[in-house]
Amino acid sequence: MVLKNTKNINSQQLIMDYKFLKFKNFYLSTKQGFSLVELLTVMAIMIIMAAVLLVNRNESKPAYDVETGARQVAAQLRALQNEALSGKSFDTNADGIADTIACEMRFNTKANNSMEYAYKISYYDCTVPIKQLIPGSSQDFNIGKKFVNYRDVMLSENVDYYVKFTPPQATVSTDLPFFGAEPGILIKSRDGTKTNLVCVYKNGRILETKNAVCP
């Protein structure tokens, strides 16, 4: 009797083990990859995330453009200012000798080729009876990298203003409009939603600000 019960128990265990193994194999075979519904769900989530990132980038781009423009313009002005303090000479007759000393370093808010560039710098010679541009010294510049250009930002509403520095003390002279108590260069995004200022002070201070007026 005991042997019979033991045999029955072993048979039942074998049946249960077989059923479990069959179920396990079936389960694993159905979980080897994503189902179509799961794949579509993942793709939908990725599309939504990409759309959110794109919207955020488009919203932040104007602010980035004007900040880039303000930093670059301020750096350019400071470079001209330093040249006015240290002196800058040009080789105007191609003899390998820098024989023409610049008496004025000038920044203009409008380039020679204003359809493709944002601003220009130039240098002037005062050794002649009438002050004149040193040949080959004028250069147009764009703002930032390729994706920040004259179409993305606008300097001083596309009006041609100047800032000039005169050696040896880098004396500042400008016809820039005033924003509050001080003159400045307005950097505006193409869509007009973002602006920055580069303030130019009589004492030589050059300041970038997001304020509407120069502090």
Coordinates of N, CA and C in Angstrom, one line a residue:
M1 N 0.8 -1.2 0.0 CA 0.0 0.0 0.0 C 0.8 1.2 0.0
V2 N 1.9 1.2 0.8 CA 2.8 2.4 0.8 C 3.5 2.6 -0.5
L3 N 3.9 1.5 -1.1 CA 4.6 1.6 -2.4 C 3.6 2.1 -3.5
K4 N 2.3 1.8 -3.4 CA 1.4 2.3 -4.4 C 1.2 3.8 -4.3
N5 N 1.1 4.2 -3.0 CA 0.9 5.7 -2.8 C 2.2 6.4 -3.2
T6 N 3.3 5.9 -3.0 CA 4.6 6.5 -3.4 C 4.6 6.6 -4.9
K7 N 4.2 5.6 -5.6 CA 4.2 5.6 -7.0 C 3.2 6.7 -7.6
N8 N 2.1 6.8 -6.9 CA 1.1 7.8 -7.4 C 1.7 9.2 -7.2
I9 N 2.3 9.4 -6.0 CA 2.9 10.7 -5.8 C 3.9 11.1 -6.8
N10 N 4.8 10.1 -7.1 CA 5.8 10.4 -8.1 C 5.2 10.7 -9.5
S11 N 4.2 10.0 -9.8 CA 3.5 10.2 -11.1 C 2.9 11.6 -11.2
Q12 N 2.3 12.0 -10.1 CA 1.7 13.4 -10.0 C 2.8 14.5 -10.1
Q13 N 3.9 14.2 -9.4 CA 5.0 15.2 -9.4 C 5.6 15.3 -10.8
L14 N 5.7 14.2 -11.5 CA 6.2 14.3 -12.9 C 5.2 15.0 -13.8
I15 N 3.9 14.8 -13.6 CA 2.9 15.5 -14.4 C 3.0 17.0 -14.1
M16 N 3.1 17.4 -12.9 CA 3.2 18.8 -12.5 C 4.5 19.4 -13.0
D17 N 5.6 18.7 -12.9 CA 6.9 19.2 -13.5 C 6.8 19.4 -15.0
Y18 N 6.1 18.5 -15.7 CA 6.0 18.6 -17.1 C 5.1 19.8 -17.5
K19 N 4.0 20.0 -16.8 CA 3.1 21.2 -17.0 C 3.8 22.5 -16.8
F20 N 4.6 22.5 -15.7 CA 5.4 23.7 -15.3 C 6.4 24.1 -16.4
L21 N 7.1 23.0 -16.9 CA 8.1 23.2 -17.9 C 7.5 23.7 -19.2
K22 N 6.3 23.1 -19.5 CA 5.6 23.5 -20.8 C 5.2 25.0 -20.7
F23 N 4.6 25.3 -19.5 CA 4.2 26.7 -19.3 C 5.4 27.7 -19.4
K24 N 6.5 27.3 -18.8 CA 7.7 28.2 -18.7 C 8.2 28.4 -20.2
N25 N 8.3 27.3 -20.9 CA 8.8 27.4 -22.3 C 7.8 28.3 -23.1
F26 N 6.5 28.2 -22.9 CA 5.6 29.0 -23.6 C 5.7 30.5 -23.3
Y27 N 5.9 30.8 -22.0 CA 6.1 32.1 -21.5 C 7.3 32.8 -22.1
L28 N 8.4 32.0 -22.0 CA 9.7 32.6 -22.5 C 9.6 32.8 -24.0
S29 N 8.9 31.9 -24.7 CA 8.8 32.1 -26.2 C 8.0 33.3 -26.6
T30 N 7.1 33.7 -25.7 CA 6.3 34.9 -26.0 C 6.9 36.2 -25.6
K31 N 8.1 36.1 -24.8 CA 8.7 37.3 -24.3 C 10.1 37.5 -24.9
Q32 N 10.4 37.0 -26.0 CA 11.7 37.1 -26.6 C 11.9 38.5 -27.2
G33 N 10.9 39.3 -27.5 CA 11.0 40.6 -28.1 C 9.7 41.4 -27.7
F34 N 9.7 42.7 -28.2 CA 8.6 43.6 -28.0 C 7.4 43.2 -28.8
S35 N 6.2 43.3 -28.3 CA 5.0 43.1 -29.1 C 4.8 44.4 -29.9
L36 N 4.0 44.3 -30.9 CA 3.7 45.5 -31.7 C 3.1 46.6 -30.9
V37 N 2.3 46.3 -30.0 CA 1.7 47.4 -29.1 C 2.8 48.1 -28.3
E38 N 3.6 47.2 -27.7 CA 4.7 47.8 -26.9 C 5.7 48.7 -27.7
L39 N 6.0 48.2 -28.9 CA 6.9 49.0 -29.8 C 6.3 50.3 -30.2
L40 N 5.0 50.3 -30.5 CA 4.3 51.5 -30.9 C 4.2 52.5 -29.7
T41 N 4.1 51.9 -28.5 CA 4.0 52.8 -27.3 C 5.3 53.5 -27.1
V42 N 6.4 52.7 -27.2 CA 7.8 53.3 -27.0 C 8.0 54.4 -28.0
M43 N 7.7 54.1 -29.3 CA 7.9 55.1 -30.4 C 7.1 56.4 -30.1
A44 N 5.9 56.2 -29.6 CA 5.1 57.4 -29.3 C 5.7 58.2 -28.2
I45 N 6.2 57.6 -27.2 CA 6.9 58.3 -26.1 C 8.1 59.0 -26.6
M46 N 8.9 58.4 -27.5 CA 10.1 59.0 -28.0 C 9.7 60.2 -28.9
I47 N 8.7 60.1 -29.6 CA 8.2 61.2 -30.5 C 7.8 62.4 -29.6
I48 N 7.1 62.1 -28.6 CA 6.6 63.2 -27.7 C 7.8 63.9 -27.0
M49 N 8.8 63.1 -26.5 CA 9.9 63.7 -25.9 C 10.7 64.5 -26.9
A50 N 10.9 64.1 -28.1 CA 11.6 64.9 -29.1 C 10.9 66.2 -29.4
A51 N 9.6 66.1 -29.5 CA 8.8 67.3 -29.7 C 9.0 68.3 -28.6
V52 N 9.0 67.9 -27.4 CA 9.1 68.8 -26.2 C 10.5 69.4 -26.2
L53 N 11.6 68.6 -26.6 CA 12.9 69.2 -26.6 C 13.0 70.2 -27.7
L54 N 12.4 69.9 -28.9 CA 12.4 70.9 -30.0 C 11.8 72.2 -29.7
V55 N 10.6 72.1 -29.0 CA 9.9 73.3 -28.6 C 10.7 74.1 -27.6
N56 N 11.3 73.4 -26.6 CA 12.2 74.2 -25.7 C 13.4 74.8 -26.3
R57 N 14.0 74.1 -27.3 CA 15.1 74.7 -28.0 C 14.7 75.9 -28.8
N58 N 13.6 75.9 -29.5 CA 13.1 77.0 -30.3 C 12.8 78.2 -29.4
E59 N 12.2 77.9 -28.2 CA 11.9 79.0 -27.3 C 13.1 79.7 -26.7
S60 N 14.2 78.9 -26.5 CA 15.4 79.4 -25.9 C 16.4 80.0 -26.9
K61 N 16.2 79.7 -28.2 CA 17.2 80.2 -29.2 C 17.3 81.7 -29.3
P62 N 16.2 82.5 -29.3 CA 16.3 83.9 -29.4 C 17.1 84.5 -28.2
A63 N 16.9 84.0 -27.0 CA 17.7 84.4 -25.8 C 19.2 84.1 -26.0
Y64 N 19.4 82.9 -26.5 CA 20.8 82.5 -26.7 C 21.5 83.4 -27.8
D65 N 20.7 83.7 -28.9 CA 21.3 84.5 -29.9 C 21.7 85.9 -29.5
V66 N 20.8 86.6 -28.7 CA 21.1 87.9 -28.3 C 22.3 87.9 -27.2
E67 N 22.3 86.9 -26.4 CA 23.4 86.8 -25.4 C 24.7 86.6 -26.1
T68 N 24.7 85.7 -27.1 CA 25.9 85.5 -27.9 C 26.4 86.8 -28.6
G69 N 25.4 87.5 -29.2 CA 25.7 88.8 -29.8 C 26.3 89.8 -28.9
A70 N 25.7 89.9 -27.7 CA 26.1 90.9 -26.7 C 27.5 90.6 -26.3
R71 N 27.8 89.3 -26.0 CA 29.2 89.0 -25.6 C 30.2 89.2 -26.6
Q72 N 29.9 88.9 -27.9 CA 30.8 89.1 -29.0 C 31.1 90.6 -29.2
V73 N 30.0 91.4 -29.2 CA 30.2 92.8 -29.5 C 31.0 93.5 -28.4
A74 N 30.7 93.1 -27.1 CA 31.5 93.7 -26.0 C 32.9 93.3 -26.1
A75 N 33.2 92.0 -26.5 CA 34.6 91.6 -26.6 C 35.3 92.3 -27.7
Q76 N 34.6 92.6 -28.8 CA 35.2 93.3 -29.9 C 35.5 94.7 -29.5
L77 N 34.6 95.4 -28.8 CA 34.9 96.7 -28.3 C 36.1 96.8 -27.4
R78 N 36.2 95.8 -26.5 CA 37.3 95.8 -25.6 C 38.6 95.5 -26.3
A79 N 38.6 94.7 -27.3 CA 39.8 94.5 -28.1 C 40.3 95.8 -28.8
L80 N 39.3 96.5 -29.4 CA 39.7 97.8 -30.0 C 40.2 98.8 -28.9
Q81 N 39.6 98.8 -27.8 CA 40.0 99.6 -26.7 C 41.5 99.3 -26.3
N82 N 41.8 98.0 -26.2 CA 43.2 97.6 -25.8 C 44.2 98.0 -26.9
E83 N 43.8 97.9 -28.2 CA 44.6 98.3 -29.2 C 44.9 99.8 -29.2
A84 N 43.9 100.6 -28.8 CA 44.1 102.0 -28.7 C 45.1 102.4 -27.6
L85 N 45.1 101.5 -26.5 CA 46.0 101.8 -25.4 C 47.4 101.3 -25.8
S86 N 47.6 100.2 -26.5 CA 48.9 99.7 -26.8 C 49.4 100.1 -28.1
G87 N 48.6 100.6 -29.0 CA 49.0 101.0 -30.3 C 48.9 99.9 -31.4
K88 N 48.6 100.3 -32.6 CA 48.5 99.3 -33.7 C 48.9 100.0 -35.0
S89 N 49.8 99.2 -35.7 CA 50.4 99.7 -36.9 C 50.0 98.8 -38.1
F90 N 50.1 99.3 -39.3 CA 49.8 98.6 -40.5 C 50.9 98.7 -41.6
D91 N 51.1 97.7 -42.3 CA 52.0 97.7 -43.4 C 51.2 98.1 -44.7
T92 N 51.2 99.3 -45.1 CA 50.4 99.8 -46.2 C 51.0 99.8 -47.6
N93 N 52.3 99.5 -47.6 CA 53.0 99.5 -48.9 C 53.7 98.2 -49.2
A94 N 53.3 97.1 -48.4 CA 53.7 95.8 -48.7 C 55.2 95.6 -48.7
D95 N 55.9 96.3 -47.8 CA 57.4 96.2 -47.7 C 57.8 95.4 -46.5
G96 N 56.8 94.9 -45.8 CA 57.1 94.1 -44.6 C 57.3 94.9 -43.4
I97 N 57.1 96.2 -43.5 CA 57.3 97.1 -42.3 C 56.0 97.7 -42.0
A98 N 55.5 97.6 -40.7 CA 54.3 98.3 -40.3 C 54.6 99.7 -40.0
D99 N 54.3 100.6 -41.0 CA 54.8 101.9 -41.0 C 53.6 103.0 -40.8
T100 N 52.4 102.5 -40.8 CA 51.3 103.4 -40.6 C 50.6 103.1 -39.3
I101 N 50.7 104.1 -38.4 CA 50.1 103.9 -37.0 C 48.6 104.4 -37.0
A102 N 47.8 103.5 -36.5 CA 46.3 103.9 -36.5 C 46.1 104.9 -35.4
C103 N 45.4 106.0 -35.8 CA 45.1 107.0 -34.8 C 43.6 106.9 -34.3
E104 N 42.9 106.0 -34.8 CA 41.5 105.8 -34.4 C 41.1 104.4 -34.7
M105 N 40.5 103.7 -33.7 CA 39.9 102.4 -33.9 C 38.4 102.5 -33.8
R106 N 37.7 102.1 -34.8 CA 36.3 102.4 -34.9 C 35.5 101.1 -35.1
F107 N 34.4 101.1 -34.3 CA 33.4 100.0 -34.4 C 32.1 100.6 -35.0
N108 N 31.5 100.0 -36.0 CA 30.3 100.4 -36.6 C 29.2 99.3 -36.5
T109 N 28.0 99.7 -36.1 CA 26.9 98.8 -35.9 C 26.3 98.2 -37.2
K110 N 26.8 98.7 -38.3 CA 26.4 98.2 -39.6 C 27.6 97.9 -40.5
A111 N 27.6 96.7 -41.1 CA 28.7 96.3 -41.9 C 28.7 96.9 -43.3
N112 N 29.9 96.8 -43.9 CA 29.9 97.3 -45.3 C 28.9 96.5 -46.2
N113 N 29.0 95.1 -46.0 CA 28.1 94.2 -46.6 C 27.0 93.9 -45.6
S114 N 26.0 94.8 -45.4 CA 25.1 94.6 -44.4 C 24.0 93.5 -44.7
M115 N 24.0 93.0 -45.9 CA 23.1 91.9 -46.2 C 23.6 90.5 -45.7
E116 N 24.9 90.5 -45.4 CA 25.5 89.2 -45.0 C 26.2 89.3 -43.6
Y117 N 26.5 90.5 -43.1 CA 27.3 90.6 -41.9 C 26.6 91.6 -41.0
A118 N 27.0 91.5 -39.7 CA 26.3 92.3 -38.6 C 27.0 93.6 -38.3
Y119 N 28.3 93.7 -38.3 CA 29.0 94.9 -38.0 C 30.4 94.9 -38.6
K120 N 31.1 96.1 -38.4 CA 32.4 96.2 -39.0 C 33.4 96.9 -38.0
I121 N 34.6 96.7 -38.2 CA 35.7 97.5 -37.5 C 36.6 98.0 -38.5
S122 N 37.2 99.2 -38.2 CA 38.1 99.8 -39.1 C 39.1 100.7 -38.4
Y123 N 40.2 101.0 -39.1 CA 41.3 101.8 -38.5 C 41.6 103.0 -39.4
Y124 N 42.0 104.1 -38.8 CA 42.2 105.4 -39.5 C 43.6 105.9 -39.3
D125 N 44.0 106.6 -40.4 CA 45.4 107.2 -40.4 C 45.2 108.7 -40.2
C126 N 46.0 109.3 -39.3 CA 45.9 110.8 -39.1 C 47.1 111.5 -39.5
T127 N 48.1 110.8 -40.2 CA 49.3 111.4 -40.6 C 49.1 112.2 -41.9
V128 N 48.0 112.0 -42.6 CA 47.6 112.7 -43.8 C 46.8 114.0 -43.4
P129 N 46.8 115.0 -44.4 CA 46.0 116.2 -44.0 C 44.6 116.0 -43.6
I130 N 43.9 115.0 -44.2 CA 42.6 114.7 -43.8 C 42.5 113.2 -43.4
K131 N 42.1 113.0 -42.2 CA 42.0 111.6 -41.7 C 41.3 110.7 -42.6
Q132 N 41.9 109.6 -42.9 CA 41.3 108.6 -43.8 C 41.5 107.2 -43.4
L133 N 40.7 106.3 -43.9 CA 40.7 104.9 -43.6 C 42.0 104.3 -44.1
I134 N 42.6 103.5 -43.3 CA 43.8 102.8 -43.7 C 43.4 101.7 -44.6
P135 N 44.0 101.7 -45.8 CA 43.6 100.7 -46.8 C 43.7 99.2 -46.3
G136 N 42.7 98.5 -46.5 CA 42.7 97.1 -46.1 C 42.4 96.8 -44.6
S137 N 42.1 97.9 -43.9 CA 41.9 97.7 -42.4 C 40.4 97.5 -42.0
S138 N 39.5 97.7 -42.9 CA 38.1 97.5 -42.6 C 37.7 96.1 -42.8
Q139 N 37.0 95.6 -41.8 CA 36.6 94.2 -41.9 C 35.2 94.0 -41.3
D140 N 34.4 93.2 -42.1 CA 33.0 92.9 -41.6 C 33.0 91.6 -40.8
F141 N 32.1 91.6 -39.8 CA 32.0 90.4 -38.9 C 30.6 89.9 -38.8
N142 N 30.4 88.7 -38.5 CA 29.1 88.1 -38.2 C 29.1 87.8 -36.7
I143 N 27.9 87.4 -36.3 CA 27.7 87.1 -34.8 C 27.8 85.6 -34.6
G144 N 28.7 85.1 -33.8 CA 28.7 83.8 -33.4 C 29.0 82.8 -34.5
K145 N 28.4 81.6 -34.3 CA 28.6 80.5 -35.3 C 27.6 80.6 -36.4
K146 N 27.6 79.6 -37.3 CA 26.8 79.7 -38.5 C 25.3 79.8 -38.2
F147 N 24.9 79.2 -37.1 CA 23.4 79.3 -36.8 C 23.0 80.6 -36.1
V148 N 24.0 81.5 -35.8 CA 23.7 82.8 -35.3 C 24.3 83.8 -36.2
N149 N 23.5 84.3 -37.1 CA 24.0 85.3 -38.1 C 23.2 86.5 -38.2
Y150 N 23.4 87.3 -39.2 CA 22.8 88.6 -39.3 C 21.3 88.5 -39.4
R151 N 20.8 87.3 -39.8 CA 19.3 87.1 -39.9 C 18.7 86.8 -38.5
D152 N 19.6 86.3 -37.6 CA 19.1 85.9 -36.2 C 19.1 87.1 -35.2
V153 N 20.0 88.0 -35.4 CA 20.1 89.2 -34.5 C 20.2 90.5 -35.3
M154 N 19.9 91.6 -34.6 CA 20.0 92.9 -35.3 C 20.6 93.8 -34.3
L155 N 21.6 94.6 -34.8 CA 22.3 95.6 -34.0 C 21.7 97.0 -34.2
S156 N 21.3 97.6 -33.1 CA 20.9 99.0 -33.1 C 19.8 99.3 -34.2
E157 N 18.9 98.3 -34.4 CA 17.8 98.5 -35.3 C 18.3 98.7 -36.7
N158 N 19.4 98.1 -37.1 CA 20.0 98.3 -38.4 C 20.4 99.7 -38.8
V159 N 20.6 100.6 -37.8 CA 21.1 101.9 -38.0 C 22.6 101.9 -37.8
D160 N 23.3 102.7 -38.6 CA 24.8 102.7 -38.5 C 25.3 103.7 -37.5
Y161 N 25.6 103.2 -36.3 CA 26.2 104.1 -35.3 C 27.7 103.7 -35.2
Y162 N 28.5 104.5 -34.5 CA 29.9 104.2 -34.3 C 30.3 104.3 -32.9
V163 N 31.3 103.6 -32.5 CA 32.1 103.8 -31.3 C 33.5 103.8 -31.7
K164 N 34.3 104.9 -31.3 CA 35.7 105.0 -31.7 C 36.5 105.2 -30.4
F165 N 37.7 104.7 -30.5 CA 38.7 104.8 -29.4 C 40.0 105.5 -30.0
T166 N 40.4 106.5 -29.3 CA 41.6 107.3 -29.8 C 42.8 107.1 -28.9
P167 N 43.9 106.7 -29.5 CA 45.2 106.5 -28.7 C 45.6 107.9 -28.2
P168 N 46.4 108.0 -27.1 CA 47.0 106.8 -26.4 C 46.2 106.3 -25.2
Q169 N 45.2 107.1 -24.9 CA 44.4 106.8 -23.7 C 43.1 106.1 -23.9
A170 N 42.9 105.7 -25.2 CA 41.7 105.0 -25.6 C 40.4 105.8 -25.3
T171 N 40.5 107.1 -25.6 CA 39.4 108.0 -25.3 C 38.2 107.6 -26.1
V172 N 37.0 107.5 -25.5 CA 35.8 107.0 -26.1 C 35.0 108.2 -26.7
S173 N 34.5 107.9 -28.0 CA 33.6 108.9 -28.6 C 32.6 108.0 -29.4
T174 N 31.3 108.4 -29.3 CA 30.2 107.6 -29.9 C 29.0 108.5 -30.2
D175 N 28.2 108.0 -31.2 CA 27.0 108.6 -31.5 C 25.8 107.7 -31.2
L176 N 26.1 106.7 -30.4 CA 25.1 105.7 -30.0 C 23.9 106.4 -29.3
P177 N 22.7 105.8 -29.5 CA 21.5 106.3 -28.7 C 21.7 106.0 -27.2
F178 N 21.0 106.8 -26.4 CA 21.0 106.5 -24.9 C 19.9 105.6 -24.5
F179 N 20.3 104.7 -23.6 CA 19.3 103.8 -22.9 C 19.4 104.2 -21.4
G180 N 18.6 105.1 -21.0 CA 18.8 105.6 -19.6 C 19.8 106.7 -19.7
A181 N 20.8 106.7 -18.8 CA 21.8 107.8 -18.7 C 23.0 107.5 -19.6
E182 N 23.1 106.3 -20.2 CA 24.3 106.0 -20.9 C 24.0 105.5 -22.3
P183 N 24.9 105.6 -23.3 CA 24.7 105.1 -24.6 C 24.9 103.6 -24.7
G184 N 24.3 103.0 -25.6 CA 24.5 101.5 -25.7 C 24.1 101.0 -27.1
I185 N 24.5 99.8 -27.3 CA 24.2 99.1 -28.6 C 23.1 98.1 -28.2
L186 N 22.0 98.2 -28.9 CA 20.9 97.3 -28.7 C 21.0 96.0 -29.5
I187 N 21.0 94.9 -28.9 CA 21.1 93.6 -29.6 C 19.7 93.0 -29.5
K188 N 19.0 92.8 -30.6 CA 17.6 92.3 -30.6 C 17.5 91.0 -31.5
S189 N 16.7 90.1 -31.0 CA 16.5 88.8 -31.7 C 15.6 89.1 -32.9
R190 N 15.7 88.2 -33.9 CA 15.0 88.4 -35.1 C 13.5 88.5 -34.9
D191 N 12.9 87.8 -34.0 CA 11.5 87.8 -33.7 C 11.1 89.0 -32.8
G192 N 12.1 89.7 -32.3 CA 11.8 90.9 -31.4 C 11.5 90.6 -30.0
T193 N 11.6 89.3 -29.6 CA 11.1 89.0 -28.2 C 12.2 89.1 -27.2
K194 N 13.5 89.1 -27.6 CA 14.6 89.2 -26.7 C 15.5 90.3 -27.0
T195 N 16.0 91.0 -26.0 CA 17.0 92.1 -26.3 C 18.1 92.1 -25.2
N196 N 19.3 92.5 -25.5 CA 20.4 92.7 -24.6 C 21.0 94.1 -25.0
L197 N 21.7 94.6 -24.0 CA 22.4 95.9 -24.3 C 23.9 95.7 -24.1
V198 N 24.7 96.4 -24.9 CA 26.1 96.6 -24.6 C 26.3 98.1 -24.3
C199 N 26.5 98.4 -23.1 CA 26.6 99.8 -22.7 C 28.0 100.3 -22.8
V200 N 28.2 101.5 -23.3 CA 29.5 102.1 -23.5 C 29.6 103.4 -22.7
Y201 N 30.5 103.4 -21.7 CA 30.6 104.5 -20.8 C 31.7 105.4 -21.2
K202 N 31.6 106.7 -20.8 CA 32.7 107.7 -21.2 C 34.0 107.3 -20.5
N203 N 34.0 106.7 -19.4 CA 35.2 106.3 -18.7 C 35.9 105.1 -19.3
G204 N 35.3 104.5 -20.3 CA 35.8 103.3 -21.0 C 35.2 102.0 -20.5
R205 N 34.3 102.0 -19.6 CA 33.7 100.8 -19.1 C 32.7 100.3 -20.2
I206 N 32.8 99.0 -20.4 CA 31.9 98.3 -21.4 C 31.2 97.2 -20.7
L207 N 29.8 97.3 -20.7 CA 29.0 96.4 -19.9 C 27.9 95.8 -20.7
E208 N 27.8 94.4 -20.5 CA 26.6 93.7 -21.1 C 25.5 93.6 -20.1
T209 N 24.3 93.8 -20.5 CA 23.2 93.7 -19.5 C 21.9 93.3 -20.3
K210 N 21.0 92.6 -19.5 CA 19.7 92.2 -20.0 C 18.7 93.3 -19.7
N211 N 19.1 94.3 -19.0 CA 18.1 95.4 -18.6 C 17.7 96.2 -19.8
A212 N 16.7 96.9 -19.7 CA 16.2 97.8 -20.7 C 17.0 99.1 -20.8
V213 N 17.7 99.4 -19.7 CA 18.5 100.7 -19.7 C 19.9 100.3 -19.2
C214 N 20.9 101.2 -19.4 CA 22.2 100.9 -19.0 C 22.3 101.4 -17.5
P215 N 22.8 100.5 -16.6 CA 22.9 100.9 -15.2 C 24.0 101.9 -14.9

